[in-house]
Coordinates of C-alpha atoms and ligand atoms in Angstrom, one line a residue:
M1 CA 151.8 -54.4 78.6
A2 CA 152.8 -55.5 82.0
D3 CA 150.3 -55.2 84.9
Y4 CA 152.2 -53.3 87.6
S5 CA 149.3 -53.2 90.1
L6 CA 150.8 -55.4 92.8
Y7 CA 154.6 -55.5 92.3
L8 CA 156.4 -57.8 94.8
V9 CA 160.0 -57.3 95.6
T10 CA 161.6 -60.3 97.2
G11 CA 164.6 -60.7 99.5
R12 CA 165.6 -64.0 101.0
H13 CA 166.7 -62.6 104.3
L14 CA 163.2 -61.3 104.9
L15 CA 161.5 -64.7 105.0
S16 CA 159.5 -65.5 108.0
H17 CA 160.9 -68.2 110.3
G18 CA 160.7 -71.6 108.7
K19 CA 159.6 -70.3 105.2
V20 CA 161.4 -71.5 102.1
Y21 CA 162.0 -68.9 99.3
A22 CA 160.1 -70.7 96.5
Q23 CA 157.2 -71.6 98.7
A24 CA 156.8 -68.0 99.9
L25 CA 157.0 -66.7 96.3
E26 CA 154.5 -69.2 95.0
E27 CA 152.0 -68.3 97.8
A28 CA 152.5 -64.6 97.0
L29 CA 151.8 -65.3 93.3
Q30 CA 148.7 -67.3 94.2
G31 CA 147.6 -64.3 96.3
G32 CA 147.7 -62.1 93.2
V33 CA 151.1 -60.5 92.8
T34 CA 151.4 -59.2 89.2
V35 CA 155.2 -58.5 88.9
V36 CA 158.1 -60.0 90.8
Q37 CA 161.5 -58.4 91.4
V38 CA 164.3 -60.4 92.9
R39 CA 166.3 -58.1 95.1
E40 CA 169.3 -59.7 96.8
K41 CA 171.9 -57.4 98.1
D42 CA 174.2 -59.8 100.0
L43 CA 174.2 -63.0 98.0
D44 CA 177.1 -64.5 96.1
T45 CA 176.5 -64.7 92.4
L46 CA 175.9 -68.5 92.5
E47 CA 173.3 -68.2 95.2
F48 CA 171.6 -65.2 93.5
L49 CA 171.5 -67.2 90.2
E50 CA 169.8 -70.1 91.9
I51 CA 167.2 -67.9 93.5
A52 CA 166.7 -66.1 90.2
R53 CA 166.2 -69.5 88.4
Q54 CA 163.6 -70.6 91.0
S55 CA 161.8 -67.3 90.6
K56 CA 161.9 -67.6 86.8
A57 CA 160.2 -71.0 86.9
L58 CA 157.5 -69.8 89.2
C59 CA 156.9 -66.5 87.3
E60 CA 156.5 -68.5 84.1
K61 CA 154.0 -70.8 85.8
Y62 CA 151.9 -67.8 86.9
K63 CA 152.6 -65.8 83.7
V64 CA 154.0 -62.9 85.7
P65 CA 157.0 -60.8 84.5
L66 CA 160.3 -61.3 86.4
I67 CA 162.6 -58.4 87.1
I68 CA 166.1 -58.6 88.5
N69 CA 167.4 -55.9 90.8
D70 CA 170.6 -54.3 89.5
R71 CA 172.3 -57.4 88.0
I72 CA 172.1 -57.4 84.2
D73 CA 174.2 -60.6 84.1
I74 CA 171.7 -62.5 86.2
A75 CA 168.8 -61.1 84.2
L76 CA 170.5 -62.4 81.0
A77 CA 171.4 -65.7 82.5
V78 CA 167.8 -66.6 83.5
Q79 CA 166.1 -64.8 80.6
A80 CA 164.3 -62.5 83.0
D81 CA 161.8 -59.9 81.6
G82 CA 163.8 -57.0 82.8
V83 CA 166.0 -55.2 85.4
H84 CA 165.4 -52.6 88.1
L85 CA 168.1 -50.0 88.5
G86 CA 168.9 -47.7 91.4
Q87 CA 170.3 -44.2 91.0
T88 CA 173.8 -45.5 91.4
D89 CA 173.4 -48.6 89.3
M90 CA 174.1 -48.9 85.5
P91 CA 172.6 -46.1 83.4
V92 CA 169.5 -47.0 81.5
H93 CA 171.0 -46.7 78.0
V94 CA 173.9 -49.1 78.9
A95 CA 171.5 -51.6 80.4
R96 CA 169.2 -51.3 77.3
S97 CA 172.2 -52.0 75.0
L98 CA 173.0 -55.2 76.9
L99 CA 169.5 -56.6 77.3
P100 CA 167.3 -58.1 74.5
P101 CA 164.8 -55.9 72.8
G102 CA 161.6 -55.4 74.8
A103 CA 163.3 -55.8 78.1
L104 CA 161.6 -53.9 80.9
I105 CA 163.8 -51.4 82.7
G106 CA 162.7 -49.7 85.9
V107 CA 164.4 -46.9 87.8
S108 CA 164.2 -45.9 91.4
C109 CA 163.2 -42.2 91.7
N110 CA 163.1 -40.0 94.8
N111 CA 162.7 -36.5 93.3
V112 CA 161.6 -34.6 90.2
E113 CA 165.1 -34.6 88.7
H114 CA 165.2 -38.4 88.9
V115 CA 161.8 -38.7 87.3
K116 CA 162.6 -36.4 84.4
Q117 CA 165.9 -38.2 83.8
A118 CA 164.2 -41.6 83.8
V119 CA 161.6 -40.4 81.3
H120 CA 164.4 -38.9 79.1
D121 CA 166.3 -42.1 79.3
G122 CA 163.4 -44.2 78.1
A123 CA 162.8 -46.3 81.2
D124 CA 159.7 -48.4 81.1
Y125 CA 158.6 -47.7 84.6
I126 CA 159.7 -45.8 87.7
G127 CA 159.6 -46.8 91.4
I128 CA 158.7 -43.7 93.4
G129 CA 159.9 -44.0 97.0
A130 CA 160.0 -44.1 99.7
V131 CA 156.4 -43.2 100.0
W132 CA 156.2 -44.1 103.7
S133 CA 159.1 -44.7 106.0
T134 CA 160.5 -48.2 106.0
T135 CA 163.1 -50.2 107.8
T136 CA 163.5 -52.7 104.9
K137 CA 166.0 -50.5 103.1
R138 CA 168.3 -48.0 104.6
L139 CA 166.9 -44.8 103.2
T140 CA 169.4 -42.2 102.0
S141 CA 166.8 -39.7 100.8
P142 CA 163.8 -38.1 102.4
V143 CA 160.4 -39.9 102.5
V144 CA 158.3 -38.6 99.5
G145 CA 154.9 -39.0 101.2
V146 CA 151.6 -39.7 99.6
R147 CA 151.0 -36.1 98.6
G148 CA 154.6 -35.8 97.4
V149 CA 154.0 -38.7 94.9
G150 CA 151.5 -36.4 93.2
T151 CA 154.2 -33.8 92.6
L152 CA 156.5 -36.5 91.0
L153 CA 153.6 -37.7 88.8
D154 CA 153.2 -34.1 87.6
A155 CA 156.8 -34.2 86.4
L156 CA 155.9 -37.1 84.0
D157 CA 154.0 -34.7 81.7
A158 CA 152.5 -36.7 78.8
S159 CA 155.0 -39.6 79.0
N160 CA 153.4 -43.1 79.0
I161 CA 156.1 -44.4 81.4
R162 CA 154.5 -46.6 84.1
T163 CA 154.7 -45.8 87.8
V164 CA 154.7 -47.7 91.1
A165 CA 155.1 -46.3 94.6
I166 CA 157.4 -48.2 97.0
G167 CA 158.4 -48.0 100.7
G168 CA 156.4 -49.0 103.8
I169 CA 153.3 -49.9 101.9
S170 CA 151.0 -52.3 103.8
S171 CA 147.3 -53.1 103.9
S172 CA 146.8 -50.4 106.6
N173 CA 148.0 -47.6 104.3
L174 CA 147.4 -48.9 100.8
L175 CA 144.1 -47.2 100.3
R176 CA 145.4 -43.9 101.5
T177 CA 148.4 -44.4 99.1
L178 CA 146.3 -45.1 96.0
H179 CA 143.8 -42.4 96.8
G180 CA 146.2 -39.7 97.8
A181 CA 148.9 -40.2 95.1
I182 CA 147.5 -38.2 92.2
S183 CA 148.9 -35.5 89.9
S184 CA 147.2 -32.2 89.4
S185 CA 145.9 -33.5 86.0
G186 CA 144.5 -36.6 87.7
R187 CA 147.2 -39.1 86.8
R188 CA 147.4 -42.0 89.2
L189 CA 149.9 -44.7 90.0
D190 CA 149.9 -47.9 87.9
G191 CA 150.7 -49.9 91.0
V192 CA 152.5 -50.4 94.3
A193 CA 155.6 -52.2 95.1
V194 CA 155.7 -54.1 98.4
V195 CA 158.5 -56.0 100.1
S196 CA 158.0 -56.9 103.8
D197 CA 154.2 -56.8 104.1
I198 CA 154.1 -59.8 101.7
F199 CA 157.5 -61.4 101.8
A200 CA 158.2 -61.2 105.5
S201 CA 154.7 -62.4 106.3
P202 CA 154.2 -65.9 107.7
D203 CA 151.3 -66.1 105.2
P204 CA 152.3 -64.4 101.9
F205 CA 149.2 -65.6 100.2
S206 CA 146.8 -63.8 102.6
A207 CA 149.1 -60.8 102.7
A208 CA 149.0 -60.5 98.9
K209 CA 145.3 -61.2 98.7
R210 CA 144.5 -58.5 101.3
L211 CA 146.4 -55.9 99.2
R212 CA 144.8 -57.2 96.0
D213 CA 141.3 -56.7 97.5
I214 CA 142.2 -53.1 98.5
I215 CA 143.4 -52.4 94.9
S216 CA 140.1 -53.8 93.5
L217 CA 138.1 -51.7 95.9
H218 CA 140.0 -48.6 94.8
N219 CA 139.7 -49.4 91.1
N220 CA 135.9 -49.8 91.6
H221 CA 135.7 -46.4 93.2
V222 CA 137.7 -44.8 90.4
L223 CA 135.3 -46.3 87.9
Q224 CA 132.2 -45.1 89.8
Q225 CA 133.5 -41.6 90.2
R226 CA 131.0 -38.9 89.5
S227 CA 131.2 -37.5 86.0
L228 CA 132.9 -34.2 86.0
T229 CA 130.3 -32.4 84.0
E230 CA 127.1 -33.5 85.8
V231 CA 125.8 -31.9 89.0
P232 CA 123.5 -34.3 90.8
S233 CA 120.1 -32.8 91.5
R234 CA 120.6 -33.0 95.2
Y235 CA 123.1 -30.2 94.8
T236 CA 120.7 -27.5 93.7
P237 CA 120.3 -24.8 96.4
D238 CA 116.9 -26.3 97.4
G239 CA 118.3 -29.8 97.4
I240 CA 121.1 -28.7 99.6
K241 CA 118.7 -26.9 102.0
S242 CA 116.6 -30.1 102.3
G243 CA 119.8 -32.1 102.9
I244 CA 120.9 -29.7 105.7
I245 CA 117.5 -29.8 107.4
N246 CA 117.6 -33.6 107.3
I247 CA 121.0 -33.7 108.9
M248 CA 119.9 -31.1 111.6
R249 CA 117.1 -33.5 112.5
L250 CA 119.4 -36.5 112.6
I251 CA 121.9 -34.7 114.9
R252 CA 119.1 -33.7 117.3
E253 CA 117.6 -37.3 117.3
S254 CA 120.8 -39.3 117.5
S255 CA 123.3 -36.9 119.2
P256 CA 126.4 -38.3 117.5
L257 CA 129.8 -38.0 119.3
V258 CA 131.9 -35.2 118.0
H259 CA 135.5 -35.9 119.1
Q260 CA 137.5 -32.8 119.0
I261 CA 141.3 -32.4 119.4
T262 CA 141.4 -28.6 119.5
N263 CA 143.2 -25.7 121.0
V264 CA 143.1 -24.4 124.5
V265 CA 141.7 -21.0 123.4
V266 CA 138.4 -22.5 122.1
T267 CA 137.8 -25.8 123.8
N268 CA 135.0 -24.7 126.0
Q269 CA 133.0 -22.7 123.4
S270 CA 133.5 -25.5 120.8
A271 CA 132.1 -28.0 123.2
N272 CA 129.1 -25.8 123.9
A273 CA 128.5 -25.1 120.2
T274 CA 128.4 -28.9 119.7
L275 CA 125.9 -29.3 122.5
A276 CA 123.8 -26.5 121.1
L277 CA 123.5 -28.3 117.8
G278 CA 122.3 -31.4 119.6
A279 CA 125.4 -33.5 119.4
S280 CA 127.7 -34.8 122.0
P281 CA 131.3 -33.3 122.4
I282 CA 134.3 -35.0 123.8
M283 CA 137.6 -33.1 123.9
A284 CA 140.0 -36.1 124.3
T285 CA 143.7 -35.7 123.4
A286 CA 145.6 -38.8 124.8
P287 CA 146.9 -41.2 122.1
E288 CA 145.8 -44.1 124.4
E289 CA 142.1 -43.3 124.0
M290 CA 142.0 -42.7 120.3
Y291 CA 141.1 -46.3 119.3
D292 CA 138.2 -46.6 121.6
L293 CA 136.8 -43.2 120.6
S294 CA 137.0 -44.1 116.9
R295 CA 134.6 -47.0 117.5
I296 CA 131.8 -44.7 118.5
P297 CA 129.7 -43.2 115.6
G298 CA 130.2 -39.5 114.9
A299 CA 133.1 -37.5 113.6
L300 CA 136.6 -36.3 114.4
L301 CA 137.8 -32.7 114.4
I302 CA 141.5 -32.0 114.4
N303 CA 142.3 -28.3 115.0
F304 CA 145.9 -27.5 115.7
G305 CA 145.5 -24.0 116.9
T306 CA 148.0 -24.6 119.6
V307 CA 150.0 -27.4 118.1
K308 CA 150.3 -30.1 120.7
D309 CA 149.1 -33.6 120.9
K310 CA 150.5 -34.5 117.5
E311 CA 150.7 -38.2 118.3
G312 CA 147.1 -38.3 119.3
M313 CA 146.2 -36.4 116.1
I314 CA 148.0 -38.9 114.0
L315 CA 146.4 -41.9 115.6
A316 CA 142.9 -40.5 115.9
G317 CA 142.9 -39.7 112.1
Q318 CA 144.1 -43.2 111.2
F319 CA 141.6 -44.9 113.4
A320 CA 138.8 -42.6 112.1
N321 CA 139.8 -43.5 108.5
D322 CA 139.6 -47.2 109.3
A323 CA 136.2 -46.7 110.9
K324 CA 135.0 -44.5 108.0
K325 CA 134.4 -41.7 110.3
P326 CA 134.6 -38.1 108.9
V327 CA 137.9 -36.3 109.7
V328 CA 137.6 -32.5 109.6
F329 CA 141.0 -30.7 109.6
D330 CA 141.3 -27.1 110.7
P331 CA 145.0 -26.2 110.2
V332 CA 144.8 -23.0 112.2
G333 CA 147.6 -20.6 111.5
V334 CA 149.4 -23.1 109.3
G335 CA 151.1 -20.3 107.4
A336 CA 152.5 -18.7 110.6
T337 CA 155.4 -21.0 111.2
Q338 CA 157.5 -23.7 109.5
F339 CA 156.7 -26.0 112.4
R340 CA 153.0 -25.8 111.6
K341 CA 153.6 -26.4 107.9
T342 CA 155.6 -29.5 108.6
T343 CA 153.1 -30.8 111.1
A344 CA 150.2 -30.2 108.6
A345 CA 152.1 -32.1 105.9
E346 CA 152.8 -35.0 108.3
L347 CA 149.1 -35.2 109.4
L348 CA 147.8 -35.0 105.8
G349 CA 150.4 -37.4 104.6
T350 CA 149.2 -40.0 107.2
W351 CA 145.4 -39.9 107.1
Q352 CA 142.8 -38.8 104.6
A353 CA 140.9 -35.7 105.7
S354 CA 137.2 -35.6 104.7
V355 CA 137.1 -31.8 105.0
I356 CA 139.8 -29.2 105.2
K357 CA 138.7 -25.8 106.4
G358 CA 140.7 -22.6 106.6
N359 CA 140.8 -18.9 105.9
A360 CA 142.6 -17.6 102.8
G361 CA 146.0 -17.3 104.4
E362 CA 145.8 -20.9 105.8
L363 CA 144.7 -22.5 102.6
A364 CA 147.2 -20.6 100.6
A365 CA 150.0 -21.9 102.9
L366 CA 148.6 -25.4 102.5
A367 CA 148.5 -25.1 98.7
E368 CA 152.0 -23.5 98.7
S369 CA 150.5 -20.5 97.0
N370 CA 152.0 -17.0 97.5
E371 CA 148.8 -15.2 96.5
V372 CA 147.6 -14.7 100.1
Q373 CA 149.8 -14.1 103.2
S374 CA 149.0 -14.7 106.8
K375 CA 149.8 -12.9 110.0
G376 CA 149.6 -15.4 112.9
V377 CA 146.2 -17.0 112.6
D378 CA 144.8 -14.2 110.4
S379 CA 144.7 -13.9 106.7
V380 CA 146.1 -10.6 105.2
G381 CA 144.3 -8.8 102.4
S382 CA 141.2 -9.5 100.5
G383 CA 141.7 -13.2 99.6
F384 CA 142.1 -14.9 96.2
A385 CA 141.3 -13.3 92.9
D386 CA 139.4 -16.5 91.9
S387 CA 138.3 -18.3 95.1
A388 CA 136.1 -20.7 93.2
S389 CA 139.0 -22.1 91.1
F390 CA 141.3 -22.1 94.1
V391 CA 139.0 -24.3 96.3
K392 CA 138.3 -26.6 93.4
A393 CA 141.9 -27.2 92.6
L394 CA 142.9 -27.7 96.3
A395 CA 140.0 -30.1 96.8
R396 CA 141.3 -32.2 93.8
K397 CA 144.8 -32.1 95.1
E398 CA 143.9 -33.0 98.7
R399 CA 141.2 -35.4 97.6
C400 CA 138.6 -34.0 100.0
I401 CA 136.1 -31.2 100.5
V402 CA 137.8 -27.8 100.9
V403 CA 136.1 -25.0 102.8
L404 CA 137.5 -21.5 102.4
T405 CA 136.0 -19.1 105.0
G406 CA 135.7 -15.4 104.8
P407 CA 133.0 -12.8 104.3
T408 CA 131.9 -15.2 101.5
D409 CA 132.5 -18.9 102.1
W410 CA 133.6 -21.2 99.3
I411 CA 133.2 -24.9 99.4
S412 CA 134.2 -27.5 96.8
D413 CA 134.5 -31.3 96.4
G414 CA 136.8 -30.8 93.3
D415 CA 133.8 -30.8 90.9
I416 CA 131.1 -28.5 92.3
V417 CA 131.8 -25.2 93.9
V418 CA 129.3 -23.8 96.4
R419 CA 129.2 -20.1 97.4
L420 CA 127.7 -19.1 100.7
D421 CA 126.8 -15.6 101.7
N422 CA 125.6 -15.5 105.3
G423 CA 127.1 -14.4 108.5
D424 CA 127.8 -11.2 110.4
K425 CA 130.8 -9.1 111.0
M426 CA 130.4 -9.6 114.7
L427 CA 131.9 -13.1 114.1
A428 CA 135.3 -11.3 113.6
S429 CA 135.0 -9.6 117.0
I430 CA 135.2 -12.8 119.1
T431 CA 138.0 -15.3 119.3
G432 CA 137.4 -18.8 118.0
S433 CA 134.6 -18.2 115.5
G434 CA 136.7 -19.9 112.8
C435 CA 137.2 -22.8 115.2
M436 CA 133.5 -22.9 115.8
V437 CA 132.9 -23.2 112.1
G438 CA 135.2 -26.3 112.2
T439 CA 133.2 -27.6 115.1
C440 CA 129.9 -27.1 113.3
I441 CA 131.3 -28.7 110.1
A442 CA 132.4 -31.7 112.2
T443 CA 129.0 -31.9 113.8
F444 CA 127.2 -31.8 110.5
C445 CA 129.6 -34.4 109.0
A446 CA 128.8 -36.6 112.0
G447 CA 125.1 -36.2 111.1
A448 CA 125.8 -36.9 107.4
N449 CA 127.8 -40.0 108.5
L450 CA 124.6 -41.3 110.0
T451 CA 122.6 -41.0 106.8
D452 CA 124.8 -43.4 104.9
T453 CA 125.5 -47.0 105.7
G454 CA 126.4 -48.0 102.1
D455 CA 129.9 -48.5 100.7
D456 CA 129.7 -46.8 97.4
G457 CA 130.9 -43.5 96.2
V458 CA 134.5 -42.2 96.3
S459 CA 134.1 -40.1 99.4
N460 CA 132.9 -43.3 101.2
M461 CA 136.3 -45.0 101.0
F462 CA 137.3 -43.0 104.0
A463 CA 134.1 -41.6 105.5
K464 CA 130.5 -42.7 105.0
G465 CA 128.0 -40.0 104.1
D466 CA 127.9 -36.9 102.1
M467 CA 130.8 -34.8 103.3
L468 CA 130.1 -31.9 100.9
L469 CA 126.6 -31.5 102.4
G470 CA 128.1 -31.9 105.9
A471 CA 130.6 -29.1 105.2
I472 CA 128.0 -26.8 103.7
G473 CA 125.6 -27.5 106.6
G474 CA 128.2 -26.6 109.2
V475 CA 129.0 -23.3 107.7
V476 CA 125.3 -22.4 107.0
A477 CA 124.3 -23.2 110.6
L478 CA 127.0 -21.1 112.2
T479 CA 126.6 -18.1 109.8
L480 CA 122.8 -18.1 110.2
A481 CA 123.1 -18.3 114.0
A482 CA 125.5 -15.4 113.8
E483 CA 123.0 -13.3 111.8
A484 CA 120.3 -14.1 114.4
A485 CA 122.5 -13.4 117.4
A486 CA 123.8 -10.1 115.9
G487 CA 120.2 -8.9 115.3
R488 CA 119.2 -9.4 119.0
K489 CA 118.4 -6.5 121.2
D490 CA 120.1 -8.0 124.1
V491 CA 123.5 -8.2 122.3
F492 CA 125.6 -5.2 123.0
G493 CA 129.0 -6.3 121.9
S494 CA 131.3 -9.3 121.7
G495 CA 130.8 -10.2 125.3
T496 CA 127.1 -10.8 124.8
F497 CA 127.4 -12.0 121.2
L498 CA 129.1 -15.3 122.1
P499 CA 126.5 -16.7 124.4
A500 CA 123.8 -15.4 122.0
L501 CA 125.5 -17.2 119.2
I502 CA 125.4 -20.5 121.1
D503 CA 121.7 -19.9 121.9
E504 CA 120.9 -19.3 118.3
L505 CA 122.7 -22.5 117.2
S506 CA 120.3 -24.4 119.4
R507 CA 117.3 -22.4 118.1
L508 CA 118.1 -22.8 114.4
T509 CA 115.0 -24.0 112.6
S510 CA 114.3 -25.6 109.2
D511 CA 112.3 -22.4 108.2
T512 CA 115.4 -20.2 108.9
V513 CA 117.5 -22.5 106.7
R514 CA 114.9 -22.5 104.0
D515 CA 114.3 -18.7 104.1
K516 CA 117.6 -17.3 104.9
A517 CA 120.4 -19.5 103.7
N518 CA 122.1 -17.8 100.7
I519 CA 123.5 -20.7 98.7
Q520 CA 124.7 -20.6 95.1
V521 CA 126.0 -23.7 93.2
L522 CA 128.5 -22.9 90.5
Ligands
3NM1 N1 163.3 -49.2 97.6 P1 158.9 -52.4 102.4 S1 162.1 -48.4 99.7 C1 163.5 -51.7 97.9 O1 162.6 -45.8 98.3 C2 163.0 -50.4 98.4 O2 163.4 -46.7 96.5 C3 162.8 -48.1 98.2 O3 160.2 -52.2 101.6 C4 163.0 -46.8 97.6 O4 157.8 -52.6 101.4 C5 162.4 -50.1 99.5 O5 159.1 -53.6 103.3 C6 162.0 -51.0 100.6 O6 158.8 -51.1 103.2 C7 160.5 -51.2 100.7
MG2 MG1 170.7 -50.8 93.2

């Protein structure tokens, strides 16, 4: 069976200045490419044949399959291992009848219909693209996106056809691509196809090696993934309380930076909530400052309550992923408008969130479920019939912790579901209490980030630390503070409740967490 993990597509016109085709290809093979496709769109047959011959010799030397794009005649002439066909090229069954038995046939797919057809036609593999935007090929169909690849993988059902993603893949987005492209049943890509990142590089060896190393890193994480049946002992209610208390101490001792790109309604109270917990807020939005901020330990909150600053949100998330800083995403009112839906998809398609937090209406919109509707930023009705299953499935799909807020809060990492029953109805009487939950989660994730310097565990591919604990801690802190504030004699209504809530965040003690936090692990 062919190894599709790092599939190189060549093109002579892409060669870096002064590079010779055979030299570039050999360097890429030495760097760890596992399949080679020769793709020449503008060459005369004689030149194409010559390039194919050179490729065949090198692929034999490195024992790597050679695929020819589109041209069955060239594939036959050089005894290539197979062909790659676009949607307007020769149909699979015709190619199959012309090629020797066992030839590999791949098909470019951009949507579910393409995928189903390729499976039906008996293709050996499909190229799903474009996963990111690219200038290497003029795209005639929409970009699929990392999360969209999962939908196409769903369409494979039980077929054992192999899959690669293609389009705009480079060392800066490969991990996000491998991690995010997953079907609802957990099916992953067999590989990635790369053109310019390797073949246009002045150093194809290093370019291929860099990609190879990221693939190994990801494979190791997949192998280490926590078993689905076993709940680690730190996730008992008492274990969680101890973890939260530890993070509270770390936040107060180290005062991590909590960078928040949030909305104008809540900026001031969110910054004050951060300070009350003992951390250090910065409410910076300009794209130009995102890199510098990502270098300072802490966490990032992206709340698009008033969708602006999109460019800053994209960059901040990417830099945070690179720096393994937690990214907490609060898609406020995402169900309210098409614009918000598109923006959320773009953000989630670009970076990996560590935690996504929302009310039932928001999370339903993200999950494209009709079960719960929204009105503006509010959720309508009583929520999901089965909140636990909903958060678990969404966490698996989005590859992160999901927090569903409401009278009861539900949190899942895709395996474990935690149910929290604290809080007070006064929270619904002030604006921005949901946004403050996001702030508290980001602050606790910043604290959790400080506890972990290691590089193991799946969540640590994008953020160091226990993000499940961070998410639980943030919700517990805000809801316990709300109970304390609502019970005070000097609180008469929403006007006095808000400052009391901020006071109680700063006065939260380990004893309160131990005695009052109502945590169930399902
Ligand atoms: N096919 P790069 S995108 C050859 O979407 C090709 O089917 C695509 O090049 C598809 O890795 C693409 O340089 C070009 O972005 C990918
Ligand atoms: Mg073609």
